[in-house]
CSV table of C-alpha atoms in Angstrom, one decimal:
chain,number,residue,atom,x,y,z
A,1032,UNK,CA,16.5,-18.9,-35.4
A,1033,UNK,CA,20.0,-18.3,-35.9
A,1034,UNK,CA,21.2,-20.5,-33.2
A,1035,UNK,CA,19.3,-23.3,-35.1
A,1036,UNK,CA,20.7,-22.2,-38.8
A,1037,UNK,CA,24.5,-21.9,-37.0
A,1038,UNK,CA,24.6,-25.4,-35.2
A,1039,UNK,CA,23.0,-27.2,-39.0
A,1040,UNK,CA,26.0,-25.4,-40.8
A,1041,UNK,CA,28.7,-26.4,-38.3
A,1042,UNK,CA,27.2,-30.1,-38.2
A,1043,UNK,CA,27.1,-30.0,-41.8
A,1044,UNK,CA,30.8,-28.6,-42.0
A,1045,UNK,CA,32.3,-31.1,-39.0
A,1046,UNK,CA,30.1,-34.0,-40.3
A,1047,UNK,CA,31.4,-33.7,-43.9
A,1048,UNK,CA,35.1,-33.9,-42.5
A,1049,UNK,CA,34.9,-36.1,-40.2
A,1050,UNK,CA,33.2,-38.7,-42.9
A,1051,UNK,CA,36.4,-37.4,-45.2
A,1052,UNK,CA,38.8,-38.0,-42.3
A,1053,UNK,CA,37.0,-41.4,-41.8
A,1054,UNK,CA,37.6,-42.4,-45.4
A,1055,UNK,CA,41.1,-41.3,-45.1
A,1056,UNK,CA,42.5,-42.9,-42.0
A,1057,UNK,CA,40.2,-46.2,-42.8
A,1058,UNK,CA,40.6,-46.7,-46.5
A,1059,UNK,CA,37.3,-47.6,-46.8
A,1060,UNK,CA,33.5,-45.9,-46.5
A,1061,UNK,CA,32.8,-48.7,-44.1
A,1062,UNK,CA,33.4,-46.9,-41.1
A,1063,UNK,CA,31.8,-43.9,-42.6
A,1064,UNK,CA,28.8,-45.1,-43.4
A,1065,UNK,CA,28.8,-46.6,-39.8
A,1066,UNK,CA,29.4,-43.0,-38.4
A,1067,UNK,CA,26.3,-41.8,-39.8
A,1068,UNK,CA,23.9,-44.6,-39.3
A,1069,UNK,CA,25.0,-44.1,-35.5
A,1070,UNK,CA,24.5,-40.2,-36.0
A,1071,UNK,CA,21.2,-41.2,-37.8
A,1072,UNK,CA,19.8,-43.2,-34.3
A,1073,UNK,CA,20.8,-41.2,-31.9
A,1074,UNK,CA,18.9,-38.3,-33.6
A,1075,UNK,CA,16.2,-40.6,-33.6
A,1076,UNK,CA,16.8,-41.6,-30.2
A,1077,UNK,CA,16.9,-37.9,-28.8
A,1078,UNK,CA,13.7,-36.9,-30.7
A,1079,UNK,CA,12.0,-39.4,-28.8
A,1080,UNK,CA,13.3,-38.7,-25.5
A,1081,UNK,CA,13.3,-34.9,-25.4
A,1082,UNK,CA,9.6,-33.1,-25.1
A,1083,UNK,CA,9.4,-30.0,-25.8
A,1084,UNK,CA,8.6,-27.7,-22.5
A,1085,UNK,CA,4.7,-27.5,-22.3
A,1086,UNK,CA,3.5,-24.2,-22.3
A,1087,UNK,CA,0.3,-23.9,-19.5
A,1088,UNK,CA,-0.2,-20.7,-19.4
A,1089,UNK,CA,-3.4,-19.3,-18.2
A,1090,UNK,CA,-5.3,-17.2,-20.8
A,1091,UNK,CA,-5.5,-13.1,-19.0
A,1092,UNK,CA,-8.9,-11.6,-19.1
A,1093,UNK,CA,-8.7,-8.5,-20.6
């Protein structure tokens, strides 16, 4: 749980500069707003490619 809560803060943190940085070296939000909608697929593109591990364990008798 805190590995989860750590990586959204530091993505939140480096995402916020970088789009800053991007504003400043560009001049423009153009290349910003093309930074996220390329964030914004491949999160897509990940969720649909990575399954989550299926658990088939066999229930234990008791």
């Amino acid at each position: 749980m805190a590995l989860i809560n750590s990586m959204g803060a530091l993505g939140s943190f480096f995402g916020s500069w970088f789009v800053g940085y991007l504003n400043g070296a560009t001049g423009s939000p153009a290349a910003s707003y093309m930074f996220m909608a390329i964030a914004l697929l491949a999160s897509v593109g990940l969720t649909l490619i990575v399954k989550p591990a299926r658990n088939e364990a066999q229930p234990q008798v008791a």
